[in-house]
PDB file of C-alpha atoms in Angstrom:
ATOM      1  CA  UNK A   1      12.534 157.889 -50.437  1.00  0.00           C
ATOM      2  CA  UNK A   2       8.823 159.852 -50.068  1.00  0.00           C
ATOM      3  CA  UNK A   3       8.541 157.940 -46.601  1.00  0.00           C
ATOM      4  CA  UNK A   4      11.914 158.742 -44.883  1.00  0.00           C
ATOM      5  CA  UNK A   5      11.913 162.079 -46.384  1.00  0.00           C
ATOM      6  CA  UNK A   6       8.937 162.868 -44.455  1.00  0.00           C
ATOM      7  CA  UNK A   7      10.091 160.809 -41.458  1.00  0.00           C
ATOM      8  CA  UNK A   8      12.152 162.445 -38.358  1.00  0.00           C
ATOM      9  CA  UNK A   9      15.713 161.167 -37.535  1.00  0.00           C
ATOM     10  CA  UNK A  10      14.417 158.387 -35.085  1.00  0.00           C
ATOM     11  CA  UNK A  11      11.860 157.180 -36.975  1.00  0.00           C
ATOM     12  CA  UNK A  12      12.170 153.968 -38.412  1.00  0.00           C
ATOM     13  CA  UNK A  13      10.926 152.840 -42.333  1.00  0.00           C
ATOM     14  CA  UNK A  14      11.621 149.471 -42.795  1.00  0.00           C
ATOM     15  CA  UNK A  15      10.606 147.254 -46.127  1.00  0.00           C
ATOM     16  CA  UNK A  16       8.421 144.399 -45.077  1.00  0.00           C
ATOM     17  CA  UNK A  17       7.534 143.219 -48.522  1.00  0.00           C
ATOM     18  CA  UNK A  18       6.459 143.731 -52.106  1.00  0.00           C
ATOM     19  CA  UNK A  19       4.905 147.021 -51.392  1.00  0.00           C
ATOM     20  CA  UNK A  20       4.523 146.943 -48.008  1.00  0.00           C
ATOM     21  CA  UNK A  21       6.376 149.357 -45.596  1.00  0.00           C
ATOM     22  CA  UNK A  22       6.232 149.977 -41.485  1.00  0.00           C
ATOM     23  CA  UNK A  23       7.082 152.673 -40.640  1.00  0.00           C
ATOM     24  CA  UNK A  24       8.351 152.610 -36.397  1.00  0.00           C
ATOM     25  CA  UNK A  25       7.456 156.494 -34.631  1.00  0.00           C
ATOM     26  CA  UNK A  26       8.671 156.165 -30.980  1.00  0.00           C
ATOM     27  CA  UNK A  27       7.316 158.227 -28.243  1.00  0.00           C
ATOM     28  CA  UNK A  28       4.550 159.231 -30.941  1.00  0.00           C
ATOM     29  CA  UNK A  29       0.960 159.700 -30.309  1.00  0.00           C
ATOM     30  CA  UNK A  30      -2.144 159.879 -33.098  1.00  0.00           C
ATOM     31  CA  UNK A  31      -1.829 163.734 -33.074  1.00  0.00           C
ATOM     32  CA  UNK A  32       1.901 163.481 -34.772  1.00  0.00           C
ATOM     33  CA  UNK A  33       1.373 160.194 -36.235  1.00  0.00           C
ATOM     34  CA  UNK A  34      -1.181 161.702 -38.443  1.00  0.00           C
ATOM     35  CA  UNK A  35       0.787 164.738 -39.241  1.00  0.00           C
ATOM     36  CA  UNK A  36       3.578 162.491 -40.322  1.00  0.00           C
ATOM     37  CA  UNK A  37       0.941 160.421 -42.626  1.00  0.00           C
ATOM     38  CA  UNK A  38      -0.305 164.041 -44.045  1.00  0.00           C
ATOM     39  CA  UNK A  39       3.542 164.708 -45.057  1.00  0.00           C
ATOM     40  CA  UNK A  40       3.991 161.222 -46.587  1.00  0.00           C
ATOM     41  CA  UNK A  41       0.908 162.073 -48.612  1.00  0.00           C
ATOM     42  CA  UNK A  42       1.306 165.227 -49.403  1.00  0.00           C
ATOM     43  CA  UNK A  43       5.037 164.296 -50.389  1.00  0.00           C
ATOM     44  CA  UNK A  44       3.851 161.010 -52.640  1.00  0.00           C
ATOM     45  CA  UNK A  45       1.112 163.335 -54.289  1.00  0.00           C
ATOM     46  CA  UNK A  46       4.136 165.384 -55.792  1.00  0.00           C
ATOM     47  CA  UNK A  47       5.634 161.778 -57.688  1.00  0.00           C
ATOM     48  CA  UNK A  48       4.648 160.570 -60.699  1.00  0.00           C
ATOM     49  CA  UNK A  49       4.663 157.010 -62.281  1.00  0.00           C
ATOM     50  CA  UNK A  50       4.705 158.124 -65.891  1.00  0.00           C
ATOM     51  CA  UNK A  51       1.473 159.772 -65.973  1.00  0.00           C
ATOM     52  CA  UNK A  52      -0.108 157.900 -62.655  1.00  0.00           C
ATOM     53  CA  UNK A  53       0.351 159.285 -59.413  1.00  0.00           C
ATOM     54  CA  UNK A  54       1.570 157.430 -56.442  1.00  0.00           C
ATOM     55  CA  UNK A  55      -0.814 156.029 -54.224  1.00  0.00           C
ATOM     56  CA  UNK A  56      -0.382 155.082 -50.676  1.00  0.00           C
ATOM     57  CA  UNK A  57      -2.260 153.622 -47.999  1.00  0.00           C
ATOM     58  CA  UNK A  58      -1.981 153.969 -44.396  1.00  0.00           C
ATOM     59  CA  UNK A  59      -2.981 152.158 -41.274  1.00  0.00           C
ATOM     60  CA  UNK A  60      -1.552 153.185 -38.196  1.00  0.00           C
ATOM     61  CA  UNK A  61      -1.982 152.217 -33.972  1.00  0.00           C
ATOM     62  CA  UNK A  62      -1.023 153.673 -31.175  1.00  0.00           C
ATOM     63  CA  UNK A  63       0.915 151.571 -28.469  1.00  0.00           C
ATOM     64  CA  UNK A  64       0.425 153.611 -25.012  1.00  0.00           C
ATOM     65  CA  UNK A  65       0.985 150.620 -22.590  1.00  0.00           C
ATOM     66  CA  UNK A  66       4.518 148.574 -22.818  1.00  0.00           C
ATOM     67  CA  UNK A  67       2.485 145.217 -21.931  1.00  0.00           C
ATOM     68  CA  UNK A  68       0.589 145.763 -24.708  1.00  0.00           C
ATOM     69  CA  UNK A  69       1.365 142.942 -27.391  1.00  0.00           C
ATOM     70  CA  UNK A  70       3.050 144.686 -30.443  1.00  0.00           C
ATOM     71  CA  UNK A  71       1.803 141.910 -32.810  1.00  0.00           C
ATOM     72  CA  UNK A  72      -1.932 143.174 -31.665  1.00  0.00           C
ATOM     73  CA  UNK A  73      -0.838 146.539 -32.271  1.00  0.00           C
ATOM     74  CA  UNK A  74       0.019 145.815 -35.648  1.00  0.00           C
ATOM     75  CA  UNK A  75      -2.777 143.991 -36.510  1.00  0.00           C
ATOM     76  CA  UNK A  76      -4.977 146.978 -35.666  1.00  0.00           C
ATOM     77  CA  UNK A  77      -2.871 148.959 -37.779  1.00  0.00           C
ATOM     78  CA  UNK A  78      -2.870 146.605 -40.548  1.00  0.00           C
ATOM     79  CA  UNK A  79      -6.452 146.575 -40.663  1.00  0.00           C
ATOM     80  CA  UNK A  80      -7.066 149.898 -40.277  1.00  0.00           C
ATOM     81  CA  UNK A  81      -5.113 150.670 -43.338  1.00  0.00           C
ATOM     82  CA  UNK A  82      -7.552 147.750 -45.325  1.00  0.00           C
ATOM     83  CA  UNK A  83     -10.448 149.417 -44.179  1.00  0.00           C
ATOM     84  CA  UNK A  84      -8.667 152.767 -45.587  1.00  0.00           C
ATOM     85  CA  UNK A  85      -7.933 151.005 -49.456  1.00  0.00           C
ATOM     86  CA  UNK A  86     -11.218 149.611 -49.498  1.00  0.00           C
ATOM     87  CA  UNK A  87     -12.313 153.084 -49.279  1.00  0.00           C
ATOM     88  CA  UNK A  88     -10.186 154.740 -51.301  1.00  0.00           C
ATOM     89  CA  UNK A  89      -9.766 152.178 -54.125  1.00  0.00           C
ATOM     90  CA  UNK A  90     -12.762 153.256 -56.294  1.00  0.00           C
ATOM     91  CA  UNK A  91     -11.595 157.100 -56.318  1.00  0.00           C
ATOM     92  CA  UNK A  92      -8.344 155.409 -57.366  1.00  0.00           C
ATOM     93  CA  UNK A  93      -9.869 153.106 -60.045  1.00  0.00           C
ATOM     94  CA  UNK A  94     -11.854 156.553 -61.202  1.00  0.00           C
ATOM     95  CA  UNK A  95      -8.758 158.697 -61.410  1.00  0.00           C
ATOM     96  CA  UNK A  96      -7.413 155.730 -63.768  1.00  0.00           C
ATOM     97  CA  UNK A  97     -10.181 155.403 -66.021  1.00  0.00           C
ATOM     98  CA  UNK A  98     -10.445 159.032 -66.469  1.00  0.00           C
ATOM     99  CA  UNK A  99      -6.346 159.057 -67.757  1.00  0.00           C
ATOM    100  CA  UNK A 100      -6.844 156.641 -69.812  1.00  0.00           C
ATOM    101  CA  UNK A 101     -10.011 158.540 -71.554  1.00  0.00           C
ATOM    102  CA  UNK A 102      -7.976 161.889 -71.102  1.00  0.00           C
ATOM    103  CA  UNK A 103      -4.731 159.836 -73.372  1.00  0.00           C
ATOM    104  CA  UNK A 104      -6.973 158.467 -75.562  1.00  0.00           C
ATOM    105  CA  UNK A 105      -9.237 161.741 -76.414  1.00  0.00           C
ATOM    106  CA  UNK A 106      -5.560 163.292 -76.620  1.00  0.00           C
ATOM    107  CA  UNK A 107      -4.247 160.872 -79.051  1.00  0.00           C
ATOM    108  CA  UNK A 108      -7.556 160.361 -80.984  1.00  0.00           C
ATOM    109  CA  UNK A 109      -9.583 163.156 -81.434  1.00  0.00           C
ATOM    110  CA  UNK A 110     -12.347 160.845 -83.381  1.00  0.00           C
ATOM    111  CA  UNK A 111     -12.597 159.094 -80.394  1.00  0.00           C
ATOM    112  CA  UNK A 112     -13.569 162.069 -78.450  1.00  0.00           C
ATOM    113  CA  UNK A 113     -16.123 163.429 -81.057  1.00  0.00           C
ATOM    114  CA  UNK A 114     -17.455 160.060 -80.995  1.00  0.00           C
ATOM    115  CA  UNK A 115     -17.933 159.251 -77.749  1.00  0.00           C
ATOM    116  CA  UNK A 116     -19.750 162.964 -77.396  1.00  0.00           C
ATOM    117  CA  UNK A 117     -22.200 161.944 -80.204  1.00  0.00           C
ATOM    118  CA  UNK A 118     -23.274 158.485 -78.401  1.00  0.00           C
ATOM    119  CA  UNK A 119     -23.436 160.145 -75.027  1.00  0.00           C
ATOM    120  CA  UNK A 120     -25.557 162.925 -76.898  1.00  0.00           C
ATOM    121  CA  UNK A 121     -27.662 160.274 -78.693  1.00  0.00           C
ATOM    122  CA  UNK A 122     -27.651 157.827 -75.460  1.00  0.00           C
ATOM    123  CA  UNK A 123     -29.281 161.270 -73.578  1.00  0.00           C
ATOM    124  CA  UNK A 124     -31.786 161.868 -76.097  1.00  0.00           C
ATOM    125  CA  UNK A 125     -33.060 158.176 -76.026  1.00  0.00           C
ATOM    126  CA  UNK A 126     -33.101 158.088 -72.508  1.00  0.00           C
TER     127      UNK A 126
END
């Protein structure tokens, strides 16, 4: 729903499996394509999985000449958006390691007071 939400009415967002989406913007160029992506995000960033947020990757390609080959163009796309989660997977992985510290501190407050004391202690030692 984030995606066509943020899509226009001739855009198409098809499923192409698992987790994987294309998303079709005719007579589009990178200028609108990437104002489209900065709605998707900016919609996904409002939705919640419990307490994760969503997280979305995007590759996308611009096809300017009708000969080119569309299977090219969505290879370049494709990798582009690799390139993109390679990149952004370790903020991700950080963001997830920090809510799981932030639930646990909130659950356990020993926890917290602990870990301070060894962090303290692991300071001092060096």
């Amino acid at each position: 729903a984030v995606i066509a939400h943020a899509c226009r009415a001739d855009d198409v967002v098809a499923r192409l499996g698992g987790d994987e989406f294309v998303v079709l913007l005719p007579k589009t160029d990178q200028a609108v394509a990437e104002e489209i992506i900065a709605r998707i995000e900016k919609l996904a960033s409002k939705e919640k999985v419990g307490t994760m947020e969503l997280s979305i990757s995007f590759g996308f390609e611009t096809k300017l000449d009708k000969d080119e080959d569309i299977q090219q163009v969505f290879k370049k796309a494709e990798d582009y958006m690799y390139r993109r989660k390679l990149t952004e997977s370790l903020g991700m992985r950080n963001k997830t390691v920090g809510m799981v510290i932030e639930t646990l501190f909130d659950k356990y407050q020993k926890e917290m007071l602990h870990s301070e004391r060894v962090s303290k202690l692991s300071a001092e030692l060096g």
